[in-house]
Coordinates of C-alpha atoms in Angstrom, one line a residue:
Chain A
M1 CA -15.0 -42.8 37.0
V2 CA -15.9 -43.4 33.5
R3 CA -15.6 -39.5 32.9
Q4 CA -12.1 -39.5 34.7
L5 CA -11.1 -42.1 32.6
L6 CA -12.3 -40.4 29.2
H7 CA -10.5 -37.4 30.3
H8 CA -7.3 -39.4 30.8
S9 CA -5.0 -38.3 28.2
V10 CA -3.9 -41.7 27.2
V11 CA -7.3 -42.8 26.5
R12 CA -7.9 -39.5 24.6
R13 CA -5.0 -40.2 22.6
G14 CA -6.1 -43.6 21.9
T15 CA -9.4 -42.4 20.7
Q16 CA -7.8 -39.9 18.4
M17 CA -5.5 -42.6 17.1
V18 CA -8.4 -44.9 16.1
V19 CA -10.2 -41.9 14.4
T20 CA -6.6 -40.9 12.7
L21 CA -6.3 -44.8 11.3
F22 CA -9.6 -44.9 10.0
G23 CA -8.8 -41.5 7.9
V24 CA -5.3 -43.2 7.1
A25 CA -7.2 -46.2 5.5
V26 CA -9.9 -43.6 3.7
F27 CA -7.1 -41.8 2.2
V28 CA -5.0 -44.7 1.1
F29 CA -8.0 -46.5 -0.3
I30 CA -8.8 -43.2 -2.3
M31 CA -5.2 -42.6 -3.4
L32 CA -5.0 -46.0 -4.9
R33 CA -8.3 -45.6 -6.6
A34 CA -7.0 -42.3 -8.3
I35 CA -4.5 -44.3 -10.1
P36 CA -5.2 -44.4 -13.8
G37 CA -6.4 -47.7 -14.7
N38 CA -7.5 -50.4 -12.2
Q39 CA -6.1 -53.9 -10.9
I40 CA -7.4 -55.3 -14.2
T41 CA -5.4 -52.9 -16.5
A42 CA -2.5 -53.1 -14.1
G43 CA -2.3 -56.6 -13.9
L44 CA -2.7 -57.3 -17.6
G45 CA -0.7 -54.3 -19.1
T46 CA -1.7 -53.9 -22.6
E47 CA -3.4 -57.4 -22.8
A48 CA -6.2 -55.5 -21.3
A49 CA -7.3 -54.1 -24.2
A50 CA -8.0 -57.6 -25.8
L51 CA -10.7 -58.3 -23.0
T52 CA -14.0 -59.0 -24.5
P53 CA -16.7 -57.1 -22.4
A54 CA -17.9 -60.3 -20.7
Q55 CA -14.0 -61.2 -19.8
R56 CA -13.9 -57.7 -18.1
A57 CA -17.1 -58.0 -16.5
A58 CA -16.1 -61.2 -15.0
L59 CA -12.8 -60.0 -13.9
E60 CA -14.3 -56.8 -12.3
S61 CA -16.7 -58.9 -10.2
Y62 CA -13.6 -61.1 -9.1
Y63 CA -11.8 -58.1 -8.1
G64 CA -15.0 -56.7 -6.6
L65 CA -14.7 -53.5 -8.8
D66 CA -18.4 -53.6 -9.6
K67 CA -19.6 -53.1 -6.4
P68 CA -20.2 -49.8 -5.1
L69 CA -17.2 -47.6 -3.8
L70 CA -18.4 -47.9 -0.1
T71 CA -19.0 -51.6 -0.2
Q72 CA -15.5 -52.0 -1.8
F73 CA -13.7 -49.9 1.1
F74 CA -15.4 -51.8 3.8
G75 CA -15.1 -55.1 2.2
W76 CA -11.1 -54.4 2.0
L77 CA -11.1 -52.7 5.6
G78 CA -12.9 -56.0 6.8
N79 CA -10.4 -58.0 5.3
V80 CA -7.5 -55.8 6.6
C81 CA -8.8 -56.2 10.1
T82 CA -9.1 -60.2 9.9
G83 CA -5.5 -60.5 8.8
N84 CA -6.1 -60.7 4.9
L85 CA -3.9 -58.1 3.4
G86 CA -4.5 -59.3 -0.2
V87 CA -2.3 -61.4 -2.5
S88 CA 0.5 -60.3 -4.6
S89 CA -0.5 -61.2 -8.1
R90 CA 3.2 -61.8 -9.4
S91 CA 4.6 -64.2 -6.7
Q92 CA 1.1 -65.3 -5.3
Q93 CA 2.4 -64.8 -1.9
S94 CA -0.1 -63.1 0.5
V95 CA 0.8 -59.7 1.6
L96 CA 0.5 -60.6 5.3
D97 CA 3.2 -63.2 4.8
M98 CA 5.4 -60.8 2.8
T99 CA 5.0 -58.1 5.7
M100 CA 5.7 -61.0 8.4
H101 CA 9.1 -61.7 6.7
S102 CA 10.0 -57.9 6.0
L103 CA 8.8 -55.9 9.0
P104 CA 11.1 -57.7 11.4
V105 CA 14.0 -56.6 9.0
T106 CA 13.1 -53.0 9.1
I107 CA 12.6 -53.1 12.8
E108 CA 15.9 -54.5 13.4
L109 CA 17.4 -51.7 11.2
A110 CA 15.5 -49.2 13.0
I111 CA 16.7 -50.2 16.2
L112 CA 20.3 -50.4 14.9
S113 CA 20.0 -46.9 13.3
I114 CA 18.4 -45.4 16.5
V115 CA 21.3 -46.7 18.8
L116 CA 24.0 -45.3 16.5
G117 CA 21.9 -42.1 16.3
L118 CA 21.9 -42.0 19.9
V119 CA 25.4 -43.0 20.3
I120 CA 26.8 -40.3 17.6
G121 CA 24.3 -37.5 18.5
V122 CA 24.2 -37.3 22.2
P123 CA 27.9 -37.1 22.9
L124 CA 28.3 -34.8 20.2
G125 CA 25.5 -32.8 21.6
M126 CA 27.1 -32.5 25.2
L127 CA 30.4 -31.9 23.7
S128 CA 28.9 -28.7 21.9
A129 CA 27.1 -27.6 24.8
S130 CA 30.1 -28.0 27.1
K131 CA 31.4 -24.9 25.6
P132 CA 29.2 -22.9 23.4
E133 CA 30.8 -20.8 20.5
S134 CA 34.1 -22.7 21.1
P135 CA 35.8 -25.1 18.4
R136 CA 34.4 -27.9 19.8
D137 CA 31.1 -26.5 19.2
A138 CA 32.0 -25.5 15.7
I139 CA 32.9 -29.2 15.1
G140 CA 29.7 -30.5 16.7
Q141 CA 27.5 -28.2 14.8
T142 CA 29.3 -29.0 11.3
V143 CA 28.8 -32.6 11.9
G144 CA 25.2 -32.0 12.6
L145 CA 24.7 -29.9 9.6
A146 CA 26.4 -32.5 7.5
G147 CA 23.9 -35.1 8.9
L148 CA 20.9 -32.8 8.1
S149 CA 22.2 -31.9 4.5
I150 CA 23.8 -35.1 3.1
P151 CA 21.1 -37.2 1.7
A152 CA 20.7 -40.8 2.8
F153 CA 20.5 -42.2 -1.0
L154 CA 24.0 -40.2 -1.5
L155 CA 25.9 -41.5 1.4
A156 CA 24.5 -44.9 0.9
T157 CA 25.6 -45.0 -2.9
A158 CA 28.8 -43.4 -2.0
L159 CA 29.8 -45.9 0.8
L160 CA 28.6 -49.0 -1.1
S161 CA 30.2 -48.1 -4.2
V162 CA 33.4 -47.1 -2.8
L163 CA 33.7 -50.2 -0.3
A164 CA 32.7 -52.7 -3.1
Q165 CA 34.5 -51.2 -6.3
V166 CA 37.6 -49.9 -4.5
W167 CA 38.3 -52.5 -1.9
G168 CA 35.9 -55.1 -2.9
Y169 CA 34.2 -55.3 0.5
N170 CA 30.5 -55.9 -0.1
P171 CA 28.6 -58.2 2.3
N172 CA 25.5 -56.9 0.9
G173 CA 26.2 -58.5 -2.7
R174 CA 25.5 -61.7 -0.9
V175 CA 22.0 -63.4 -0.2
F176 CA 20.6 -61.5 2.6
A177 CA 20.9 -63.4 6.0
P178 CA 18.1 -63.1 8.5
I179 CA 19.4 -62.4 12.1
T180 CA 17.9 -65.8 13.4
Q181 CA 20.0 -67.8 10.5
D182 CA 23.5 -66.0 10.8
V183 CA 24.1 -63.4 13.1
L184 CA 27.5 -62.4 12.0
L185 CA 26.8 -61.9 8.3
N186 CA 23.4 -60.1 9.3
L187 CA 25.3 -57.6 11.3
Q188 CA 27.8 -57.0 8.4
Q189 CA 24.8 -56.4 5.9
M190 CA 23.1 -54.3 8.4
M191 CA 26.2 -52.4 9.6
L192 CA 26.4 -49.8 6.6
P193 CA 22.5 -49.1 6.2
A194 CA 22.2 -48.8 10.0
F195 CA 25.2 -46.1 9.7
V196 CA 23.6 -44.2 7.1
L197 CA 20.1 -43.7 8.7
G198 CA 21.7 -43.4 12.3
F199 CA 24.1 -40.5 10.8
G200 CA 21.1 -38.9 9.4
I201 CA 19.0 -38.9 12.9
A202 CA 22.2 -37.9 14.9
A203 CA 21.9 -34.3 13.8
P204 CA 18.4 -33.5 15.1
I205 CA 19.6 -35.4 18.1
M206 CA 22.5 -33.7 18.4
R207 CA 20.8 -30.3 18.1
T208 CA 18.3 -31.2 20.6
T209 CA 20.8 -32.6 23.0
R210 CA 22.9 -29.3 22.7
T211 CA 19.5 -27.1 23.3
A212 CA 18.4 -29.0 26.0
V213 CA 21.8 -29.3 28.1
L214 CA 22.2 -25.5 27.6
D215 CA 18.8 -25.0 28.9
V216 CA 19.3 -27.2 31.9
R217 CA 22.8 -26.2 32.8
S218 CA 21.7 -22.6 33.7
E219 CA 19.2 -24.1 36.4
D220 CA 19.7 -23.5 39.9
F221 CA 20.1 -27.3 41.1
V222 CA 23.0 -27.2 38.6
R223 CA 24.8 -24.5 40.2
T224 CA 23.9 -26.2 43.5
A225 CA 25.5 -29.4 42.5
R226 CA 28.5 -27.7 41.0
A227 CA 28.9 -25.7 44.6
K228 CA 28.7 -29.1 46.5
G229 CA 31.5 -30.3 44.5
V230 CA 29.9 -33.0 42.3
P231 CA 32.6 -34.2 39.9
V232 CA 32.2 -32.6 36.3
R233 CA 31.6 -36.0 34.5
R234 CA 29.1 -36.9 37.1
L235 CA 27.3 -33.6 37.0
Y236 CA 27.1 -33.9 33.0
V237 CA 25.7 -37.4 32.9
R238 CA 23.6 -37.6 36.1
H239 CA 22.4 -34.1 36.9
I240 CA 22.3 -32.5 33.3
L241 CA 21.7 -35.3 31.0
G242 CA 18.9 -37.0 33.2
N243 CA 16.9 -33.7 33.2
A244 CA 17.6 -33.1 29.4
L245 CA 16.5 -36.7 28.5
V246 CA 12.7 -35.6 27.8
P247 CA 13.5 -33.7 24.6
I248 CA 16.0 -36.0 23.4
V249 CA 13.3 -39.0 23.9
T250 CA 10.7 -37.2 22.1
M251 CA 13.1 -36.0 19.2
T252 CA 14.2 -39.5 19.0
G253 CA 10.8 -40.7 18.7
L254 CA 9.9 -38.3 16.2
Q255 CA 12.8 -39.5 13.8
F256 CA 10.9 -42.7 13.4
G257 CA 9.1 -41.3 10.6
Y258 CA 12.4 -40.4 8.9
L259 CA 13.7 -43.8 9.5
L260 CA 10.6 -45.6 7.9
G261 CA 10.8 -43.3 4.9
G262 CA 14.6 -43.5 4.7
A263 CA 14.3 -47.2 5.0
V264 CA 12.9 -47.1 1.6
V265 CA 15.9 -45.6 0.1
V266 CA 18.4 -47.4 2.0
E267 CA 17.0 -50.8 1.9
Q268 CA 16.6 -50.5 -2.0
V269 CA 20.4 -49.5 -2.3
F270 CA 21.7 -52.1 0.1
S271 CA 19.4 -54.9 -1.1
I272 CA 17.9 -55.4 2.6
P273 CA 14.4 -57.2 2.2
G274 CA 12.6 -54.8 4.5
I275 CA 9.2 -53.2 4.3
G276 CA 10.5 -50.1 2.4
R277 CA 11.6 -52.4 -0.1
Q278 CA 8.3 -54.1 -0.4
V279 CA 6.5 -50.8 -1.1
L280 CA 9.1 -49.4 -3.6
L281 CA 8.9 -53.1 -5.4
G282 CA 5.2 -52.8 -5.3
I283 CA 5.2 -49.4 -6.9
Q284 CA 7.6 -50.6 -9.5
Q285 CA 5.6 -53.7 -10.5
K286 CA 2.3 -51.9 -10.2
E287 CA 1.1 -54.2 -7.7
Y288 CA -1.4 -52.1 -6.0
A289 CA -2.8 -54.6 -3.6
V290 CA 0.9 -54.9 -2.1
V291 CA 1.3 -51.0 -2.0
Q292 CA -2.1 -50.6 -0.5
S293 CA -1.5 -52.8 2.4
T294 CA 2.1 -52.4 3.1
V295 CA 1.3 -48.4 3.3
L296 CA -1.2 -49.1 5.6
V297 CA 0.8 -51.2 7.9
I298 CA 3.5 -48.8 8.0
A299 CA 1.3 -45.7 9.1
V300 CA -0.1 -48.0 11.7
A301 CA 3.4 -48.7 12.8
F302 CA 4.4 -45.0 12.8
V303 CA 1.1 -43.7 14.7
L304 CA 1.9 -46.7 17.2
V305 CA 5.2 -45.6 17.7
N306 CA 4.2 -41.8 18.3
L307 CA 1.8 -42.9 21.0
L308 CA 4.6 -45.0 22.6
T309 CA 7.0 -42.0 22.3
D310 CA 4.1 -39.9 24.3
V311 CA 3.7 -42.6 26.9
L312 CA 7.3 -43.2 27.5
Y313 CA 7.7 -39.3 28.1
R314 CA 5.1 -39.3 30.7
V315 CA 7.4 -42.1 32.2
I316 CA 10.4 -40.3 32.2
D317 CA 9.3 -36.9 33.3
P318 CA 7.5 -36.9 36.6
R319 CA 6.3 -33.4 36.2
V320 CA 4.1 -34.6 33.1
R321 CA 2.9 -37.4 35.1
A322 CA 1.7 -35.7 38.1
S323 CA -0.3 -33.4 35.7
Chain B
M1 CA -1.4 -15.6 29.7
S2 CA 1.8 -17.6 29.8
E3 CA 1.2 -18.8 26.3
L4 CA 1.0 -15.1 25.3
T5 CA 4.3 -14.3 26.4
E6 CA 6.1 -16.9 24.6
L7 CA 4.5 -15.9 21.4
P8 CA 6.5 -14.5 18.7
V9 CA 3.8 -11.7 18.0
T10 CA 6.6 -9.1 18.3
V11 CA 7.8 -9.6 14.8
A12 CA 7.7 -6.4 13.8
G13 CA 9.9 -5.1 16.5
T14 CA 12.3 -7.8 16.5
A15 CA 14.3 -7.1 13.8
R16 CA 14.0 -3.7 12.1
R17 CA 16.1 -4.8 9.3
P18 CA 15.8 -8.3 9.1
L19 CA 18.0 -8.8 5.9
T20 CA 20.8 -6.7 7.4
A21 CA 20.4 -9.0 10.4
V22 CA 20.6 -12.1 8.3
L23 CA 23.5 -10.9 6.5
R24 CA 25.3 -10.2 10.0
S25 CA 24.8 -13.5 11.2
R26 CA 27.5 -16.0 10.0
S27 CA 25.2 -18.9 9.1
G28 CA 23.0 -16.5 7.3
L29 CA 25.4 -14.9 5.0
A30 CA 27.0 -18.3 4.2
G31 CA 23.7 -19.5 3.3
I32 CA 22.7 -16.7 1.2
I33 CA 26.3 -16.7 -0.7
L34 CA 26.0 -20.7 -1.3
T35 CA 22.0 -20.5 -2.2
G36 CA 22.7 -17.3 -4.5
L37 CA 25.9 -18.9 -6.4
L38 CA 23.8 -22.1 -7.2
L39 CA 20.7 -20.1 -8.3
V40 CA 23.1 -18.1 -10.7
V41 CA 24.3 -21.5 -12.4
A42 CA 20.8 -22.6 -12.4
I43 CA 19.6 -19.3 -14.1
L44 CA 22.6 -19.5 -16.4
S45 CA 21.4 -23.1 -17.5
L46 CA 17.9 -22.0 -18.3
T47 CA 18.9 -19.2 -20.3
G48 CA 21.2 -21.4 -22.6
V49 CA 24.3 -19.2 -22.2
L50 CA 26.4 -22.4 -21.0
P51 CA 28.6 -23.9 -23.7
Y52 CA 27.0 -27.3 -23.5
D53 CA 23.5 -28.9 -23.7
A54 CA 22.5 -30.8 -21.0
T55 CA 21.1 -33.5 -23.0
A56 CA 23.2 -33.5 -26.1
Q57 CA 25.3 -36.8 -26.7
D58 CA 28.9 -37.1 -27.5
P59 CA 29.9 -40.7 -27.8
V60 CA 33.4 -39.7 -28.8
H61 CA 34.2 -37.9 -25.6
R62 CA 32.5 -40.1 -23.0
L63 CA 33.7 -40.6 -19.5
A64 CA 36.2 -37.8 -20.2
A65 CA 37.8 -36.4 -17.0
P66 CA 37.2 -32.9 -15.6
S67 CA 39.3 -30.5 -18.1
A68 CA 39.1 -27.1 -19.3
S69 CA 36.7 -28.0 -22.0
H70 CA 34.5 -30.1 -19.7
W71 CA 34.8 -28.6 -16.0
F72 CA 33.1 -31.6 -14.4
G73 CA 34.1 -34.1 -17.1
T74 CA 31.5 -36.0 -19.0
D75 CA 29.3 -39.1 -18.3
Q76 CA 28.7 -42.6 -20.1
F77 CA 27.0 -40.8 -22.9
G78 CA 29.4 -37.9 -23.4
R79 CA 27.1 -35.5 -21.8
D80 CA 28.6 -32.5 -20.2
V81 CA 28.3 -33.3 -16.4
F82 CA 28.6 -29.5 -15.5
A83 CA 25.6 -28.8 -17.8
R84 CA 23.6 -31.3 -16.5
V85 CA 24.3 -30.4 -12.6
A86 CA 23.4 -26.9 -13.7
A87 CA 20.1 -28.1 -15.1
G88 CA 19.6 -30.2 -12.4
V89 CA 19.9 -27.6 -9.8
A90 CA 17.5 -25.4 -12.1
N91 CA 14.8 -28.2 -12.1
S92 CA 15.2 -29.2 -8.3
S93 CA 14.9 -25.5 -7.5
L94 CA 11.9 -25.1 -9.7
I95 CA 10.2 -28.2 -8.0
A96 CA 11.2 -27.2 -4.6
V97 CA 9.9 -23.7 -5.0
V98 CA 6.6 -24.6 -6.6
A99 CA 6.0 -27.2 -4.0
V100 CA 7.0 -24.7 -1.0
T101 CA 4.6 -21.9 -2.5
F102 CA 1.6 -24.5 -2.7
A103 CA 2.2 -25.9 0.8
T104 CA 2.8 -22.4 2.4
T105 CA -0.6 -21.4 0.7
V106 CA -2.7 -24.0 1.4
G107 CA -1.1 -24.9 4.9
T108 CA -1.3 -21.1 6.1
A109 CA -4.8 -20.8 5.0
G110 CA -5.7 -23.9 6.8
G111 CA -4.0 -23.0 10.0
L112 CA -5.5 -19.5 9.8
I113 CA -9.2 -20.7 9.4
G114 CA -8.7 -23.5 11.8
G115 CA -7.2 -21.4 14.4
F116 CA -9.5 -18.6 13.9
F117 CA -12.7 -20.0 13.4
R118 CA -12.3 -23.2 15.8
R119 CA -15.2 -25.6 16.2
L120 CA -16.1 -27.6 12.9
P121 CA -13.5 -26.1 10.6
D122 CA -10.7 -26.6 12.9
A123 CA -11.9 -30.2 13.9
L124 CA -12.0 -31.0 9.9
I125 CA -8.8 -29.3 9.2
S126 CA -6.9 -30.8 12.3
G127 CA -8.1 -34.1 11.5
L128 CA -7.0 -34.2 8.0
T129 CA -3.5 -32.9 9.6
N130 CA -3.3 -35.8 11.6
I131 CA -4.1 -38.0 8.7
L132 CA -1.3 -36.7 6.6
F133 CA 0.9 -36.8 9.7
A134 CA 0.5 -40.6 10.0
F135 CA 2.6 -41.4 7.0
P136 CA 6.5 -41.0 7.0
P137 CA 7.1 -38.1 4.9
L138 CA 9.1 -39.5 2.2
L139 CA 6.6 -42.6 1.9
L140 CA 3.8 -40.3 1.4
A141 CA 5.6 -38.3 -1.4
L142 CA 6.8 -41.3 -2.7
S143 CA 3.3 -43.0 -2.9
L144 CA 1.6 -39.7 -4.3
A145 CA 4.3 -39.6 -6.9
S146 CA 3.4 -43.2 -8.1
V147 CA -0.2 -42.5 -8.2
F148 CA -0.1 -39.5 -10.7
T149 CA 1.3 -39.5 -14.4
R150 CA 4.7 -38.3 -13.9
T151 CA 5.8 -34.6 -15.0
W152 CA 7.8 -32.0 -13.0
F153 CA 4.5 -30.6 -11.8
T154 CA 2.9 -33.7 -10.3
V155 CA 6.3 -34.6 -8.4
A156 CA 6.0 -30.9 -6.9
V157 CA 2.5 -31.5 -6.1
A158 CA 3.3 -34.7 -4.4
I159 CA 5.9 -33.0 -2.2
A160 CA 3.7 -30.2 -1.5
V161 CA 1.0 -32.4 0.0
V162 CA 3.4 -33.7 2.2
Y163 CA 4.5 -30.3 3.7
V164 CA 0.9 -28.9 4.2
P165 CA 0.3 -30.5 7.4
I166 CA 3.6 -28.7 8.8
F167 CA 2.4 -25.1 7.5
V168 CA -0.9 -25.9 9.2
R169 CA 0.7 -26.9 12.5
V170 CA 3.0 -23.9 12.9
T171 CA 0.5 -21.4 11.9
R172 CA -2.4 -22.6 14.0
G173 CA -0.9 -22.3 17.5
P174 CA 0.0 -18.7 17.2
V175 CA -3.4 -17.9 15.6
L176 CA -5.1 -19.5 18.6
S177 CA -3.1 -17.0 20.7
L178 CA -3.4 -14.2 18.5
R179 CA -7.2 -14.0 18.3
E180 CA -7.2 -13.3 21.8
V181 CA -4.6 -10.5 21.8
E182 CA -6.2 -7.2 22.4
F183 CA -5.6 -5.6 18.8
V184 CA -7.2 -8.5 17.0
R185 CA -10.1 -8.1 19.5
A186 CA -10.4 -4.4 19.0
A187 CA -10.2 -4.7 15.2
T188 CA -13.1 -7.6 15.4
S189 CA -15.1 -5.1 17.6
T190 CA -15.0 -2.3 15.2
G191 CA -16.9 -4.3 12.9
E192 CA -14.3 -5.4 10.4
S193 CA -15.1 -8.7 8.7
R194 CA -13.4 -11.7 10.2
I195 CA -11.5 -12.4 6.9
A196 CA -10.3 -8.8 6.9
V197 CA -9.2 -9.3 10.6
M198 CA -7.2 -12.5 9.7
L199 CA -5.7 -11.0 6.5
R200 CA -4.8 -7.5 8.0
H201 CA -3.9 -8.1 11.6
V202 CA -3.3 -12.0 12.1
L203 CA -1.6 -12.8 9.1
P204 CA 1.2 -10.1 9.1
N205 CA 2.2 -11.4 12.5
L206 CA 2.9 -15.0 11.3
T207 CA 5.6 -13.6 8.8
S208 CA 8.7 -14.6 10.8
I209 CA 7.5 -17.9 11.6
L210 CA 6.7 -18.5 7.9
V211 CA 9.8 -17.1 6.4
V212 CA 11.8 -19.7 8.7
Q213 CA 9.6 -22.4 7.9
I214 CA 9.8 -21.7 4.1
A215 CA 13.4 -21.8 4.1
L216 CA 13.9 -25.0 5.9
S217 CA 11.1 -26.4 3.9
L218 CA 12.9 -25.7 0.6
S219 CA 15.9 -27.6 1.9
W220 CA 13.6 -30.6 2.6
A221 CA 11.9 -30.4 -0.8
V222 CA 15.2 -30.4 -2.3
L223 CA 16.2 -33.5 -0.5
T224 CA 12.9 -35.2 -1.3
E225 CA 13.0 -34.4 -4.9
A226 CA 16.5 -35.7 -5.3
S227 CA 15.4 -38.8 -3.5
L228 CA 12.4 -39.4 -5.4
S229 CA 14.4 -39.0 -8.6
F230 CA 17.2 -41.3 -7.3
L231 CA 14.4 -43.9 -6.8
G232 CA 13.0 -43.3 -10.3
L233 CA 9.8 -41.6 -9.3
G234 CA 11.0 -38.0 -9.9
T235 CA 11.3 -36.0 -12.8
P236 CA 11.2 -38.2 -16.0
P237 CA 14.4 -38.5 -18.2
P238 CA 15.9 -37.2 -20.2
A239 CA 15.5 -34.0 -18.2
P240 CA 18.5 -34.3 -16.1
S241 CA 17.9 -34.4 -12.3
L242 CA 20.8 -34.4 -9.6
G243 CA 19.0 -37.5 -7.8
S244 CA 18.9 -39.8 -11.0
M245 CA 22.5 -38.6 -12.0
I246 CA 23.7 -40.1 -8.9
F247 CA 21.7 -43.5 -9.4
E248 CA 23.1 -43.7 -12.9
S249 CA 26.9 -43.1 -11.6
R250 CA 26.8 -45.6 -9.2
T251 CA 28.5 -48.2 -11.4
L252 CA 31.0 -45.9 -12.7
V253 CA 32.4 -44.7 -9.4
S254 CA 36.0 -46.5 -9.9
I255 CA 36.3 -45.5 -13.6
A256 CA 34.8 -42.1 -13.5
P257 CA 34.3 -40.9 -9.9
W258 CA 33.4 -37.2 -11.1
T259 CA 30.1 -38.4 -12.5
M260 CA 28.9 -39.1 -8.9
A261 CA 31.0 -36.6 -7.1
A262 CA 29.8 -33.6 -9.0
P263 CA 26.1 -34.2 -8.6
G264 CA 26.6 -35.5 -4.9
V265 CA 28.5 -32.5 -3.8
V266 CA 26.3 -29.9 -5.7
V267 CA 23.1 -31.5 -3.8
V268 CA 24.7 -31.2 -0.6
L269 CA 25.9 -27.4 -0.9
L270 CA 22.2 -26.6 -2.0
V271 CA 20.8 -28.3 1.1
V272 CA 23.7 -26.8 3.4
G273 CA 22.9 -23.3 1.8
L274 CA 19.3 -23.6 2.5
N275 CA 19.6 -25.2 6.0
L276 CA 22.2 -22.4 6.7
L277 CA 19.9 -19.7 5.5
G278 CA 17.2 -21.3 7.7
D279 CA 19.0 -21.3 10.7
G280 CA 20.4 -17.8 10.1
L281 CA 16.5 -16.4 9.7
R282 CA 15.6 -18.4 12.8
D283 CA 18.4 -16.8 14.9
V284 CA 17.3 -13.4 13.8
L285 CA 13.5 -13.8 13.7
D286 CA 12.5 -16.2 16.2
P287 CA 12.5 -14.6 19.7
R288 CA 12.3 -18.0 21.3
N289 CA 15.6 -19.2 20.0
R290 CA 17.6 -15.8 21.5
G291 CA 20.2 -16.7 24.1
T292 CA 20.3 -20.3 23.5
R293 CA 22.9 -19.9 20.7

């Protein structure tokens, strides 16, 4: 029974995930130790040079820098596991508190982007696949190529600048409204960033849909359904799309990493106080405690979403479930 | 066995003259032309034959519209936008090429060692790969770029680290299957050293996968470099970079749209060119993609 459980792929994935996350923590820890200087010089800037040896020792003991690296690492990891992600020395706000405010914003942005990505990508992919090598395929492919090749920062900056400077429309110029306070303003502020990110992920979704639909279309059951006289629309939506869903869901899940990375850029351009902007501000203000914990939170979120995609794909595809 | 039939081992036989085949494919040809043109511009900029210097300021002629003397106009300091765009392409290409070369070398070596030796080396390499894959790519590049003292080379290294695991993953699978193929087994049984077998028999059969991956990675590397410099974490000023030019132009759009349009269009063309080239190469070299297009 235990053996069976251990062999169960979800359990195996779970174990692998824990090992990976531990490695991620080590990696983040080492990376931030590699920064020239430490919390003291970073926090004080040039004033650090004026510290007496005694003051420096006191600060090092305060930050735990005088302890062996292993002790420092496990101390930090222990803190992280109990929810103590450190404190921003600039705003004196706890990083956990900052993350509780910024993470939901980014999750909302990611969900809206995925919805837009699917709304643009799936129909476009089906349109392309309905008649390969035709003008409509060319249109689909061109939009796909544009999505892959136009950088998010360029599309975001161009849209914002043109709308704001030429038409004077700039909801993002106002203070950010969380969705719990002002739904209408929030959606206006989220619309452009979500479109930029959605356009970016629409391209791989479109390409995957096209290939999957072409693959499924040539199968026997589709020919049977066609012969039985199933209407074209029903054939495409129910028979073909239903079976092409597995690669599409997998591809959409894989795009989450792009979304979290793209969020850094897009949130910065549109002044959206999400988790990407939290990292970037941390880097710009040399708040390494904030950067360290936030990067860890994002990596955990990313690994969890990948696991979720894996589980979801088992639910959708009965063949994988059975094996 | 089913794994073997899907294997792109038939490389040598798939396309006798890959270059001719790529030139014949529409996307491949378009990709070569676009990338080639931009590379020529970049080389011209490096050799210094362009009429203006990318960093020379000329306050009298600032924000001049495109004209015969300034093809892409000038920016807020009177610098020639064409010269800056050309130097930016050279800079982006250099970083992308160095980053992808590094990623290809390290990643392929990792994939070869992991796939060929299995056991502990494989477990270690796969573990490291999983850790690097746990970070969203741009975030990883961003964090690494912020750690190093910034020069064009450290930016290239930051981008390279992100792409190493991709090369490990695309090569490891085929290596796993290749080591069981008869000609590799035969070579091993004749007493050739494992390293010789890897380099002489396994590596050449990975060429097609690598070529496609390199072309696509170059386009991602250009995008990543541009995004980093847009965020102020790329090549340090005053060296021109397409990303930072777009960042600087965001307040000038209504009075001098060319300051954004020129670097914007060029970065898109460069990425489109590399993507088309990658697609063309994939159509020609990857047997798995036959018939789907």
